[in-house]
Coordinates of C-alpha atoms in Angstrom, one line a residue:
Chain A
X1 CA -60.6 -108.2 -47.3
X2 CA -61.4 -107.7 -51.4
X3 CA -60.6 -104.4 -52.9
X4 CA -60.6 -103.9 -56.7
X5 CA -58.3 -101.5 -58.3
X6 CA -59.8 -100.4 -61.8
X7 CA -58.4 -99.0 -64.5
X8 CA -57.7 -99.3 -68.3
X9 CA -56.0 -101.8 -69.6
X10 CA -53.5 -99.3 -71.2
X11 CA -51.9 -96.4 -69.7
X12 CA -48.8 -94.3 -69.3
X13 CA -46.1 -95.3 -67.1
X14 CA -46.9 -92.9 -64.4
X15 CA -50.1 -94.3 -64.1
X16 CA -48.5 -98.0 -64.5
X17 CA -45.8 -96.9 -61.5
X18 CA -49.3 -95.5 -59.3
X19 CA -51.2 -99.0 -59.8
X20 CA -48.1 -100.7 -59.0
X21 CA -48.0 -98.8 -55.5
X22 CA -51.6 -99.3 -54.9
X23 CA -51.5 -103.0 -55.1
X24 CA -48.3 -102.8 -53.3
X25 CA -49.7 -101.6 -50.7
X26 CA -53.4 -103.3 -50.1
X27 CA -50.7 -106.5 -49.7
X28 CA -49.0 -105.2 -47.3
X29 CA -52.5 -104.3 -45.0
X30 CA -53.5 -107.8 -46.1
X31 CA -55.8 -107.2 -48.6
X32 CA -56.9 -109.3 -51.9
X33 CA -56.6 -107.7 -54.9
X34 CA -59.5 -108.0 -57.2
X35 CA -59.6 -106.8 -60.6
X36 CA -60.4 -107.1 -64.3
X37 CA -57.4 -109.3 -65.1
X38 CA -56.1 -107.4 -68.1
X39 CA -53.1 -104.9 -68.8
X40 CA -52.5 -101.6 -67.7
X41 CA -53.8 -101.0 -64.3
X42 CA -54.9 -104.0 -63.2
X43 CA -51.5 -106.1 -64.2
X44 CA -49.5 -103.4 -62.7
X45 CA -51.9 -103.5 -59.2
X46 CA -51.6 -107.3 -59.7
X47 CA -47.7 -106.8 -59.9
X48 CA -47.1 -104.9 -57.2
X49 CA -49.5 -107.0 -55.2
X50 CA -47.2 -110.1 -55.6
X51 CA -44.2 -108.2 -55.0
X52 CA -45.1 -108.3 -51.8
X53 CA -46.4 -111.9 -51.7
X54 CA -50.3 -110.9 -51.7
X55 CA -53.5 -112.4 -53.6
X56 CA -54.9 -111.5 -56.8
X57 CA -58.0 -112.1 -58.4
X58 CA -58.6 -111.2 -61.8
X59 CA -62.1 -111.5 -63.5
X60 CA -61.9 -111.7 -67.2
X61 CA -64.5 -110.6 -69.7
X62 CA -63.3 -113.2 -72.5
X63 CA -63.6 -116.9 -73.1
X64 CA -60.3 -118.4 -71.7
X65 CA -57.9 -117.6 -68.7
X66 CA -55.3 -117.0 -71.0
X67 CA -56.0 -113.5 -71.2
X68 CA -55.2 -113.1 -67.4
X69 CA -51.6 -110.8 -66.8
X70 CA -49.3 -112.9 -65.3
X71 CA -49.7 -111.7 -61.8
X72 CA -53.2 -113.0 -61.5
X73 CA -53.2 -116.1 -59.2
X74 CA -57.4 -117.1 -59.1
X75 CA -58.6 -116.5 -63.0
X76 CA -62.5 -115.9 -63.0
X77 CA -63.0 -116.7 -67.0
X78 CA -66.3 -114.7 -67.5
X79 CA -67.3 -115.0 -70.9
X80 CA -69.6 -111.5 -70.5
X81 CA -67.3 -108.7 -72.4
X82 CA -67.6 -105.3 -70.8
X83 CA -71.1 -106.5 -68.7
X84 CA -68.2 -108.4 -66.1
X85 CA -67.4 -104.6 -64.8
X86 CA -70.4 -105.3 -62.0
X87 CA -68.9 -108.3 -61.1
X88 CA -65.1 -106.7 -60.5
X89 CA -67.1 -103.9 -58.4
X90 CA -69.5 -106.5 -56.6
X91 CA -66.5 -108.7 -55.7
X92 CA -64.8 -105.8 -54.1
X93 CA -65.5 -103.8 -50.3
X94 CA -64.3 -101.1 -51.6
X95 CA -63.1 -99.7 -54.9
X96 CA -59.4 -97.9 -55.5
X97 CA -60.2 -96.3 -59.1
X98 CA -56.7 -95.3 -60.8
X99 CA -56.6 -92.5 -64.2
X100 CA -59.5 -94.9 -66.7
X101 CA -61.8 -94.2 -69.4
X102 CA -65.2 -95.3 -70.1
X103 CA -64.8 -98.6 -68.3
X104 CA -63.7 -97.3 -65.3
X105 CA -66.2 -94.8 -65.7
X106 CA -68.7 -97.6 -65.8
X107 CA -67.3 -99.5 -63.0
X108 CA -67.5 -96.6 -60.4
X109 CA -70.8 -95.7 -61.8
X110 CA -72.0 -99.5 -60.4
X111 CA -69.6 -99.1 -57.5
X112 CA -71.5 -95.9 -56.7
X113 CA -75.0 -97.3 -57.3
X114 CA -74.3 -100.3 -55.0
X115 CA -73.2 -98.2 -52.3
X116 CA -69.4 -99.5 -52.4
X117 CA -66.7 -96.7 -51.5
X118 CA -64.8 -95.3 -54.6
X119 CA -61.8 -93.7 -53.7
X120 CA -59.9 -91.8 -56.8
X121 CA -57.0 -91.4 -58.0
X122 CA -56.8 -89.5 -60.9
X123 CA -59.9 -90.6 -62.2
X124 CA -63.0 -89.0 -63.2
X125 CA -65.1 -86.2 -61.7
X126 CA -68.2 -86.5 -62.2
X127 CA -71.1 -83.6 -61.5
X128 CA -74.7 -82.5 -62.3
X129 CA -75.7 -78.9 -62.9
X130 CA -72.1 -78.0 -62.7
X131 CA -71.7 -79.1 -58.8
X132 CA -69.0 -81.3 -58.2
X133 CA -70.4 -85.1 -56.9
X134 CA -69.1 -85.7 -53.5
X135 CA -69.6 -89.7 -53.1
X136 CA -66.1 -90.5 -54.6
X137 CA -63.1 -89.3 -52.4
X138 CA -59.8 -88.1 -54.5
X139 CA -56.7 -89.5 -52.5
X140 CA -53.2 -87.3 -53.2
X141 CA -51.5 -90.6 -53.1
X142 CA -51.4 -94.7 -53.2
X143 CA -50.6 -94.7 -49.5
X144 CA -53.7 -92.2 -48.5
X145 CA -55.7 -94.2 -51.4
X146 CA -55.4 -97.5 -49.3
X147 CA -56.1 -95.9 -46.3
X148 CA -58.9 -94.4 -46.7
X149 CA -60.3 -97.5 -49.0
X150 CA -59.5 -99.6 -45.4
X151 CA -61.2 -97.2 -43.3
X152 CA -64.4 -97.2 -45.6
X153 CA -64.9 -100.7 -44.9
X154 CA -64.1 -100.7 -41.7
X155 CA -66.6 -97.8 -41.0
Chain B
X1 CA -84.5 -97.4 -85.7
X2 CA -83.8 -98.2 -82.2
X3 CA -82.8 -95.2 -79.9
X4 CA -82.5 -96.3 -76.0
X5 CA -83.7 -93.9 -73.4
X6 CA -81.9 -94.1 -70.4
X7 CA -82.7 -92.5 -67.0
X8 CA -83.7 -93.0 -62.9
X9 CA -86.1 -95.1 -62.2
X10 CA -88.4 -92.6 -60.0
X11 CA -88.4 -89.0 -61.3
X12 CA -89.5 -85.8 -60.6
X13 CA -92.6 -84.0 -62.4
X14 CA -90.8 -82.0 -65.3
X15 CA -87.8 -85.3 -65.8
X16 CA -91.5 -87.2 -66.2
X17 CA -92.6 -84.8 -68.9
X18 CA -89.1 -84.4 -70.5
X19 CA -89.1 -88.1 -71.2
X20 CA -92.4 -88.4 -72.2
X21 CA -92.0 -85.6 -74.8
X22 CA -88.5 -87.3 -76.2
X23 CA -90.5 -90.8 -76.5
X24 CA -92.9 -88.8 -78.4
X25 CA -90.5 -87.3 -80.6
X26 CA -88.6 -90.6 -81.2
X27 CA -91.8 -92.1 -81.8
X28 CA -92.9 -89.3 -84.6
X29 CA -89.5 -90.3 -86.3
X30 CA -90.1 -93.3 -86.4
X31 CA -88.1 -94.6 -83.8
X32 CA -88.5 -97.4 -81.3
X33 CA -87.9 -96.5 -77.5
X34 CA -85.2 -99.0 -76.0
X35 CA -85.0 -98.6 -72.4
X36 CA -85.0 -100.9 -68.9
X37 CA -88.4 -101.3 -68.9
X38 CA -89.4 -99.8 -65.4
X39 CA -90.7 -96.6 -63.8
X40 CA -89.5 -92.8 -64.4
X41 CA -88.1 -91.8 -66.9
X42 CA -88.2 -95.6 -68.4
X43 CA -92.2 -95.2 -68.0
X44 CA -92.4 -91.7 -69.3
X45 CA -90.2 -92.4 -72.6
X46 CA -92.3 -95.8 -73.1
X47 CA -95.8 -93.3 -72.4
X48 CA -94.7 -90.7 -74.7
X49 CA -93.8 -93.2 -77.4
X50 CA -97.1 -95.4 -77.3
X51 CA -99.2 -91.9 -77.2
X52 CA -98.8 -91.4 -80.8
X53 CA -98.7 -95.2 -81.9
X54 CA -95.0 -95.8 -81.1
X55 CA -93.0 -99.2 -80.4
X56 CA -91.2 -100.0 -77.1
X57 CA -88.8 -102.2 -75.5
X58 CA -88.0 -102.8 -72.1
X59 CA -85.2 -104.8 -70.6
X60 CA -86.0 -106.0 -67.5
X61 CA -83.2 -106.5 -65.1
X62 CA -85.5 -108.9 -62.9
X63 CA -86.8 -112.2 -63.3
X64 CA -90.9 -111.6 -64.2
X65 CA -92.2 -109.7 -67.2
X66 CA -94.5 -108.2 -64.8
X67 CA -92.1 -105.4 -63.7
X68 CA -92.6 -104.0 -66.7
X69 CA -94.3 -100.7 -66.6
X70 CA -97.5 -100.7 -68.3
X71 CA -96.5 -98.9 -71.7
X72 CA -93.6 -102.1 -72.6
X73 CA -95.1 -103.4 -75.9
X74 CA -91.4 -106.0 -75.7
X75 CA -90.6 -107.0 -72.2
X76 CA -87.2 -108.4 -72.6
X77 CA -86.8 -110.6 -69.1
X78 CA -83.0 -110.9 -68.4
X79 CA -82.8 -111.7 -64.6
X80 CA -79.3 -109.8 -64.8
X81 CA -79.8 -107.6 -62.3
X82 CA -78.0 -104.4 -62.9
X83 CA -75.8 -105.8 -65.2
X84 CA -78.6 -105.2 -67.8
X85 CA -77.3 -101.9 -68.6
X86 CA -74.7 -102.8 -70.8
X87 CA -77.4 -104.7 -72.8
X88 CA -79.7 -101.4 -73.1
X89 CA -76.9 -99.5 -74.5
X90 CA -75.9 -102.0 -76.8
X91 CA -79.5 -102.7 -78.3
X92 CA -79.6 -99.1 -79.6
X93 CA -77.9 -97.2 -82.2
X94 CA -78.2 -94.2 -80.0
X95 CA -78.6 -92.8 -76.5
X96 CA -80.9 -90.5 -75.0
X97 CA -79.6 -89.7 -71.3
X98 CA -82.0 -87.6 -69.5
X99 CA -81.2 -86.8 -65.8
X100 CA -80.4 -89.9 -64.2
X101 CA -78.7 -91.5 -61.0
X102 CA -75.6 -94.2 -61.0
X103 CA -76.9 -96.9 -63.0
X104 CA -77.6 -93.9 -66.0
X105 CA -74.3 -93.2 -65.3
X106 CA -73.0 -96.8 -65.3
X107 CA -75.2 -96.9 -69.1
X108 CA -73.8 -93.5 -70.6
X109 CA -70.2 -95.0 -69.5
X110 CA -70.7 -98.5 -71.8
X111 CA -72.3 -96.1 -74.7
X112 CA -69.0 -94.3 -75.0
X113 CA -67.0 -97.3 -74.5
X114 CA -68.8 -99.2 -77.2
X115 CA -69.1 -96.1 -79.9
X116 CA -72.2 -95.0 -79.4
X117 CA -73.8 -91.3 -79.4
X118 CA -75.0 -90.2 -76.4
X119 CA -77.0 -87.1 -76.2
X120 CA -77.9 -85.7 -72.6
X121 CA -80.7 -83.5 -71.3
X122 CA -79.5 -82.3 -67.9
X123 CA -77.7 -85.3 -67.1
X124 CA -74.2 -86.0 -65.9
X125 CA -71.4 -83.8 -66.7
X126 CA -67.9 -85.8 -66.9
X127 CA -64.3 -84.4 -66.7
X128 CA -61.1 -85.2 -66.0
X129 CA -58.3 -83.4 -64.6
X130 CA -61.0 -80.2 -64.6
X131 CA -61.7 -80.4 -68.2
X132 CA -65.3 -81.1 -69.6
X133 CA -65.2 -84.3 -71.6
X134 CA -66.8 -83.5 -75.1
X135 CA -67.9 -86.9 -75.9
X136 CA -71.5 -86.4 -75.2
X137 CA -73.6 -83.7 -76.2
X138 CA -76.0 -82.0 -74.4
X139 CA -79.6 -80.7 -75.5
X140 CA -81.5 -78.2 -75.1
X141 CA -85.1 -80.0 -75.0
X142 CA -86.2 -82.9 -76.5
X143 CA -86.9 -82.3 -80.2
X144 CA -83.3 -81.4 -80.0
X145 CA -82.2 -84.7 -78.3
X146 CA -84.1 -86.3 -80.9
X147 CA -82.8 -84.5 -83.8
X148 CA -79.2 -85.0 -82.8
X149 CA -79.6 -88.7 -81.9
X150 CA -81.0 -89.2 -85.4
X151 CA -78.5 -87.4 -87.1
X152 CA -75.8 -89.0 -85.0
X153 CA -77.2 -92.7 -86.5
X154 CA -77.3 -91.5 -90.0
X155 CA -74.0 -89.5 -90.0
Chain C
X1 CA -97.6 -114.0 -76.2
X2 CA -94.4 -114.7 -76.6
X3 CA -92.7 -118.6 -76.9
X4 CA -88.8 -119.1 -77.2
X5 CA -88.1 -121.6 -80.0
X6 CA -84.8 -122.8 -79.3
X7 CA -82.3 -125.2 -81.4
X8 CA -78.8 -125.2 -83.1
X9 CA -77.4 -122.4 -85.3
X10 CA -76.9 -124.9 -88.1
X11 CA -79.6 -127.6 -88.8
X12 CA -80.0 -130.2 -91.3
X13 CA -82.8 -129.5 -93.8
X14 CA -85.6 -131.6 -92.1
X15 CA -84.9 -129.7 -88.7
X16 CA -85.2 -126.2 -90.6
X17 CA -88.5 -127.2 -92.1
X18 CA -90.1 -128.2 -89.1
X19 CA -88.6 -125.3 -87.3
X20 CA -90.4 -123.4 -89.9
X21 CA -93.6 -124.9 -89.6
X22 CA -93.6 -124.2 -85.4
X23 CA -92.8 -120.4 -86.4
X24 CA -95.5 -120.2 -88.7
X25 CA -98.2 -122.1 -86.3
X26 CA -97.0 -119.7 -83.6
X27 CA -97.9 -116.9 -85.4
X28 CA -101.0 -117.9 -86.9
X29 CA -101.8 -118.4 -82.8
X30 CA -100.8 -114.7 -82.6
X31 CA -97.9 -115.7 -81.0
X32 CA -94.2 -114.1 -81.0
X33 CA -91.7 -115.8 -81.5
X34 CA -88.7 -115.0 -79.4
X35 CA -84.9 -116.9 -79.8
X36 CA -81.5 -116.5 -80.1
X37 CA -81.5 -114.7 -83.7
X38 CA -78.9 -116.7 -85.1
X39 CA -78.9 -119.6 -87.9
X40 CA -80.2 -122.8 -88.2
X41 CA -83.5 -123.5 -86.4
X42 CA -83.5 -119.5 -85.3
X43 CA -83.4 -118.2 -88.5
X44 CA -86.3 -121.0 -89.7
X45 CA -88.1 -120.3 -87.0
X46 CA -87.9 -116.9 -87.3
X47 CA -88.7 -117.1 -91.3
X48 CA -92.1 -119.1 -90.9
X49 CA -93.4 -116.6 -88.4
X50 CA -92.4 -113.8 -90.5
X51 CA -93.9 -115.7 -93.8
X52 CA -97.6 -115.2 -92.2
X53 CA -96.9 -111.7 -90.6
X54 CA -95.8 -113.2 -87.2
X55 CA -93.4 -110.6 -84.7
X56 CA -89.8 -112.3 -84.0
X57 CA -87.1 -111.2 -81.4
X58 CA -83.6 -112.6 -81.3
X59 CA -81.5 -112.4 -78.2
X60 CA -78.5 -111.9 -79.9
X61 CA -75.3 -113.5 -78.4
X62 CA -72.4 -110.9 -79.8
X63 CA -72.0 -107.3 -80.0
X64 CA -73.6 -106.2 -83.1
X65 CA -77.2 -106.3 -84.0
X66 CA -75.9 -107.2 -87.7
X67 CA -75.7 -111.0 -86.5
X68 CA -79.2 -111.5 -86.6
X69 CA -81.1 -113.1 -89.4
X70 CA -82.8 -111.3 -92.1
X71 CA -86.2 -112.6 -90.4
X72 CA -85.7 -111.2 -86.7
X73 CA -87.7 -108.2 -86.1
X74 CA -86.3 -106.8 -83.1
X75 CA -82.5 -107.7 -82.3
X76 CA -81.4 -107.1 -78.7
X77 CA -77.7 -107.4 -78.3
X78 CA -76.7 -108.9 -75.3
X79 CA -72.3 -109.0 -76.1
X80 CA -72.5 -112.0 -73.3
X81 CA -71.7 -114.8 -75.2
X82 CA -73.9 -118.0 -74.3
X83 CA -74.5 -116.6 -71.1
X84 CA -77.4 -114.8 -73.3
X85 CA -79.1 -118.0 -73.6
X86 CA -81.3 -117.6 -69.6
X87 CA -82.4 -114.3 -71.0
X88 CA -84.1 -116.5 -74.5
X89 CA -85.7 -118.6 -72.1
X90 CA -86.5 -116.1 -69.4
X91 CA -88.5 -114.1 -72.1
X92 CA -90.9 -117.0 -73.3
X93 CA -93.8 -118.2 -71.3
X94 CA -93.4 -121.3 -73.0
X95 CA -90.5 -122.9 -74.7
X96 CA -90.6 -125.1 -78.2
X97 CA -87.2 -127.0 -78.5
X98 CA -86.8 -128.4 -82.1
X99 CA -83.5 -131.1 -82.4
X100 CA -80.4 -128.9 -80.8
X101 CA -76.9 -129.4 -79.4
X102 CA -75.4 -128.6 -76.1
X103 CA -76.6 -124.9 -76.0
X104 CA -80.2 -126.1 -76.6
X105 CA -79.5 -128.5 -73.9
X106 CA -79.0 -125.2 -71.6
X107 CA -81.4 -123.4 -72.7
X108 CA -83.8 -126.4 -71.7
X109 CA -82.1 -126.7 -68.5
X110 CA -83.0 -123.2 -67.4
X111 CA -86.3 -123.6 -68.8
X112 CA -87.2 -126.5 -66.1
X113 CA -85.4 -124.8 -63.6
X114 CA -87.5 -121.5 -64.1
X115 CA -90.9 -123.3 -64.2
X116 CA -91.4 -122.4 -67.8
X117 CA -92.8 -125.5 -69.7
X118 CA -91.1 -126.9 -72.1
X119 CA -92.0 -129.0 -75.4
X120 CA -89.7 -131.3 -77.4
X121 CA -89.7 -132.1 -80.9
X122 CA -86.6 -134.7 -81.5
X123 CA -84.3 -133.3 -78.7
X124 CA -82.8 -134.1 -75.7
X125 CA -83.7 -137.2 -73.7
X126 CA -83.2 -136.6 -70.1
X127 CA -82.9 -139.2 -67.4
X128 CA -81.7 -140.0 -64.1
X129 CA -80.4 -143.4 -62.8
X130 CA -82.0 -144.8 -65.9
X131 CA -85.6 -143.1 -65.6
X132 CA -87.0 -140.5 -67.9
X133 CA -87.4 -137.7 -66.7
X134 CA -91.3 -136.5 -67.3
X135 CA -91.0 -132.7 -66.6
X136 CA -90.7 -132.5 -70.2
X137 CA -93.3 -133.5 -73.3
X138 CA -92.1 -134.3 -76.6
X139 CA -95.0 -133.4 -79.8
X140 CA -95.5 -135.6 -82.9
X141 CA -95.4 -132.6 -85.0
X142 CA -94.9 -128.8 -85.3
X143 CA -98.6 -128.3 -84.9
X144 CA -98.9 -130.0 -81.6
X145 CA -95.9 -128.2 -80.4
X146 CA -97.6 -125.5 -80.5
X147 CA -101.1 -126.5 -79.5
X148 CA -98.9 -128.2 -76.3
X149 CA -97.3 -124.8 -75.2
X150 CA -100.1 -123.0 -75.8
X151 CA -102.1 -124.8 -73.7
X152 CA -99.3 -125.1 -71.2
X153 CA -99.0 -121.0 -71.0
X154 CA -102.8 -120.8 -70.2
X155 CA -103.3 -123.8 -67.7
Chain D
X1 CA -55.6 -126.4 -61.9
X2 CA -59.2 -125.5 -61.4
X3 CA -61.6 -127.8 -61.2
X4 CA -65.6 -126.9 -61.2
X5 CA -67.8 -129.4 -58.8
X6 CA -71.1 -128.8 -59.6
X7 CA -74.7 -129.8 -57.7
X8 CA -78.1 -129.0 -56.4
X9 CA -77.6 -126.8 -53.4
X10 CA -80.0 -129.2 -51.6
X11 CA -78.8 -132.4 -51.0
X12 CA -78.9 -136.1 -49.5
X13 CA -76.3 -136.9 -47.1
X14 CA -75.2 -139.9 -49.1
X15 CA -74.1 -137.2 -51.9
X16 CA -73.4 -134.7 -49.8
X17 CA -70.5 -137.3 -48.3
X18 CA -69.3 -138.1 -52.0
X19 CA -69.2 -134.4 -52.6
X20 CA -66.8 -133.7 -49.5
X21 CA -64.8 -137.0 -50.7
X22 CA -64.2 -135.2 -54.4
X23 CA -63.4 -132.1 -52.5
X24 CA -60.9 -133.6 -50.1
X25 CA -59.4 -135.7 -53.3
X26 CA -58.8 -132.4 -55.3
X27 CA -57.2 -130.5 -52.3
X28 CA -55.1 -133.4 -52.2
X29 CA -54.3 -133.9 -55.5
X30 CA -53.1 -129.9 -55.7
X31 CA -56.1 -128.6 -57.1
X32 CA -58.6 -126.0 -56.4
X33 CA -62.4 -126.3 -56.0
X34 CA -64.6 -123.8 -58.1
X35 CA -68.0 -124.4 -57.7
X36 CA -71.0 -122.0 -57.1
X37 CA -70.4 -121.0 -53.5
X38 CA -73.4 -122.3 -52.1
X39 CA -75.1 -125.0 -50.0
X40 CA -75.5 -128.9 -50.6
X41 CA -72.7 -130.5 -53.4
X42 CA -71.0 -126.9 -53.7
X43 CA -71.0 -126.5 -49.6
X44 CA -69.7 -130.5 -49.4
X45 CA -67.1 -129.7 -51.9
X46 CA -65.4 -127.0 -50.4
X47 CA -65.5 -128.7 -47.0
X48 CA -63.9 -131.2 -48.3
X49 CA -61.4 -129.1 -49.8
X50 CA -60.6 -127.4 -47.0
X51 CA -60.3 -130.3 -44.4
X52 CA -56.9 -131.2 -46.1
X53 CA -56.1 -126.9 -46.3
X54 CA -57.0 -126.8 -50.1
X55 CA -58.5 -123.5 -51.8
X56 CA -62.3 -122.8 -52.8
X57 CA -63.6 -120.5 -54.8
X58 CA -67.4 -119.6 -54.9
X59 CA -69.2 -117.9 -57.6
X60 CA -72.3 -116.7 -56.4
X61 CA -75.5 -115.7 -58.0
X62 CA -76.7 -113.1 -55.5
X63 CA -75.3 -109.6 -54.9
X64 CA -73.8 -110.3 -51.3
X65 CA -71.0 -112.2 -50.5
X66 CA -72.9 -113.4 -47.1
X67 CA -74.1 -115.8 -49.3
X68 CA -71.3 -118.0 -49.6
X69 CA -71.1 -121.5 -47.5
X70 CA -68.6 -120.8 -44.5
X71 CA -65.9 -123.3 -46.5
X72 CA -65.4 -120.3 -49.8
X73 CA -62.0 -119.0 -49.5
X74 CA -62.8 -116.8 -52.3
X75 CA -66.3 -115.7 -53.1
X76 CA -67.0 -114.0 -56.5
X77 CA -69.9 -111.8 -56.3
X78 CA -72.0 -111.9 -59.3
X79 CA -75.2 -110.7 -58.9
X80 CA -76.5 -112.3 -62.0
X81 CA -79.1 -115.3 -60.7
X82 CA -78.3 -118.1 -63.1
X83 CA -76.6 -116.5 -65.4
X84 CA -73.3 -117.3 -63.4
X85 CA -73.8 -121.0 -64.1
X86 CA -71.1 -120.4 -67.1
X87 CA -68.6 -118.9 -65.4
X88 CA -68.6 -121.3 -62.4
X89 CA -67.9 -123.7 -65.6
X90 CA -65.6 -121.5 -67.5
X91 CA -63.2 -120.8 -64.8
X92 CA -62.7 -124.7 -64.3
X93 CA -60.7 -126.8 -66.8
X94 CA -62.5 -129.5 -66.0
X95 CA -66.4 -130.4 -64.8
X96 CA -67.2 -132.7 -61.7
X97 CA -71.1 -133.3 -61.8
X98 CA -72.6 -134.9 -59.0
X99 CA -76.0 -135.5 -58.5
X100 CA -78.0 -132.6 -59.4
X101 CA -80.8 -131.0 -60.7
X102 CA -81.8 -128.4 -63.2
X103 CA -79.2 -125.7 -62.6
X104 CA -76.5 -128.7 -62.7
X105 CA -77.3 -129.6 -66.3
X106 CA -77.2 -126.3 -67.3
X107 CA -73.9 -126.1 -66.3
X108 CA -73.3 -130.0 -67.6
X109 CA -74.7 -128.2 -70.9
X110 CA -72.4 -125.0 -71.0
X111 CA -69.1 -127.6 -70.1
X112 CA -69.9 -129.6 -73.2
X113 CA -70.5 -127.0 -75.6
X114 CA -67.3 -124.8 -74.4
X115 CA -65.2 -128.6 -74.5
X116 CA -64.9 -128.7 -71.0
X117 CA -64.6 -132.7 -70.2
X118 CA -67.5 -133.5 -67.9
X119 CA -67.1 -136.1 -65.0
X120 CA -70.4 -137.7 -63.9
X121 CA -71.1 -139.0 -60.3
X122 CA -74.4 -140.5 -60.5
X123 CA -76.0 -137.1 -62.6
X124 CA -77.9 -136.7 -65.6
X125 CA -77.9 -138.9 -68.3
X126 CA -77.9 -137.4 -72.0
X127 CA -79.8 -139.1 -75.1
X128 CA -80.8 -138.2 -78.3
X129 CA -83.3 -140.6 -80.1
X130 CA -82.8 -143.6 -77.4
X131 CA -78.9 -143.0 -77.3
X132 CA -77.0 -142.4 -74.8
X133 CA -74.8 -139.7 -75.1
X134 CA -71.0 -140.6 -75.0
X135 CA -69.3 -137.0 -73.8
X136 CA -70.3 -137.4 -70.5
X137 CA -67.9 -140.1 -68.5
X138 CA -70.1 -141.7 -65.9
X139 CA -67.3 -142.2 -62.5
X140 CA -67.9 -145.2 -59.8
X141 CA -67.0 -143.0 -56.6
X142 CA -64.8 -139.5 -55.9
X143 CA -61.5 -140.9 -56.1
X144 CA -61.6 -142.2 -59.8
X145 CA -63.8 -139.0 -60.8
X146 CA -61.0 -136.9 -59.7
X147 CA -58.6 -139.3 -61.5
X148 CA -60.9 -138.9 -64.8
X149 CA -61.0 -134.9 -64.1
X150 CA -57.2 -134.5 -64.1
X151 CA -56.4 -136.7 -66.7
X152 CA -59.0 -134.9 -69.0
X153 CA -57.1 -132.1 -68.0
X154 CA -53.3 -133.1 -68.8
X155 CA -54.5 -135.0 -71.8

């Protein structure tokens, strides 16, 4: 089971502590976690992933796997830039989406389009004509966050 | 001049005729439409610009030439899938969202990330933490959209 | 009608000059020429087309459309590296490969796999278990590169 | 250590037994099989891989990770067609080629451009003017390719 966690690849430590959780816990219901590979959120969901002894998978957008946080264990050295965000989404069941900027943005937009659950945390709301969008659910929490990414896939 | 046009691939009647009129306007200018090449809103801004003698691009995210709709002067063939987008966004100095679905979404996302102005017309509205980013402007109708992409490019 | 010419970003001065001849011949044909925008047998290419009032694109490989050569027409910028190369290829309906290192090697590796035809002028050999392989026909001169895709595009 | 194996995703039995030998030879030797995800070589190598409880990694083309042979431990969704021929060669730090077709030297094309030592089990051969090229070290069966991959690798 392949759930990315996306999110910029620099944030605040509050946001850092939240990824860490989140990766903690997908490890601890088994699941992979796939991400960009880079700082921020994705080393600290990487982090707290192998804390736990779980999987990481980290799909670069440059030229070399040296770019990888040390908490990825399978580099994916892409080559594309930003055009690898499909590929993070794609390579995921579901998507936990922590704080982000216009990456992220552009990540749950293909998460969206593919039909792959986004769950939020923090991230961004997104409406049309001033209604709120209901596709991506906001989760209080990394523990409800993981839940309700497992029971989306499940479902 | 090359100002992308970004929007859903099926439309309804007054999207169709706010697109066309934009490809018009950028056409007018001077401007070449850069878009994904298909139907909706791609069509209508590629219609609109060839109306009064205008040039057009379309980057296909399939594998034949012959998705293009029929007003593509330049069918750019990438086989990419939806990982196109990012290529759209980059090929022009400025962005032209009009209404628009996920993969708009997934497009206006890479134009902020990479520094480029996007102007909406009744597209997506994007906040965070209930405050309206201010990143992207929004028009009133499409000689507006044209005029504020232009003067976005030359400022 | 649109041909990629494909071949290395730096070229010794024989190379450019016959690369210059096939971009003029294509355009005389009414041909555009479509290729990777950059140096070397790009930019000749791109200059002999230009030199009789021929249309060039140039698939760029980086993030900025100031990359191109001063004789590309319309730049699309891909920001995916050599991954950009299938898109060169994809957009042809014939492909002219003029000398050329490893990334004209993959460019005519994608070519053959696609179907598109392609024509040699002093570039890669290919064989397997000591045969030639004959999927691919090498011209005397610039002139009958040309005449040779042409033909090939219309068969 | 990653290590790409690279093929047609048809193949002979003959080479679809020396695939499954470089596989198992790999696992053995600690290292872990990228390759493409699919059938023929890429399904051969993974078996392989897996019959001594080594790790595979798939990098797929299509948008669906049902596509992967039933030997991919990890299966990277791309959804770019072709395109992902480089990254199934830049995630590896060294190139296994055997047999192949078109798609193959693409891949044997991207490894030598990126400096990515190439080992060749009865694939293409590379000239330029009637001479063979000399990046490409031609193996006499799986063990001694594997040999030749790692001590590319460490060297």
């Amino acid at each position: 089971m392949f759930i990315a966690v996306i999110g910029a690849g620099q944030c605040d430590e509050k946001t850092y502590t939240l990824a860490e959780q989140v990766g903690r816990e997908l490890a601890l219901r088994g699941a992979t976690v796939v991400c960009g590979g880079l700082g921020g959120v994705m080393e600290a969901a990487c982090k707290g992933a192998k804390s736990v002894g779980g999987h990481t998978i980290g799909i670069l957008p440059g030229i070399t796997c040296r770019d990888a946080n040390s908490f990825v264990d399978i580099p994916i050295v892409t080559g594309l830039g930003e055009a690898r965000n499909s590929i993070v989404v794609r390579s995921g069941r579901a998507v936990i989406a922590i704080g982000g900027e216009y990456g992220t943005l552009s990540e749950i937009a293909f998460a969206l389009k593919f039909g792959i659950p986004v769950i939020g945390l923090g991230t961004w709301e997104l409406a049309r004509g001033g209604t709120l969008l209901a596709s991506m659910v906001e989760a209080k929490d990394a523990r409800q966050a993981v839940d309700l990414a497992i029971s989306a896939i499940v479902a």
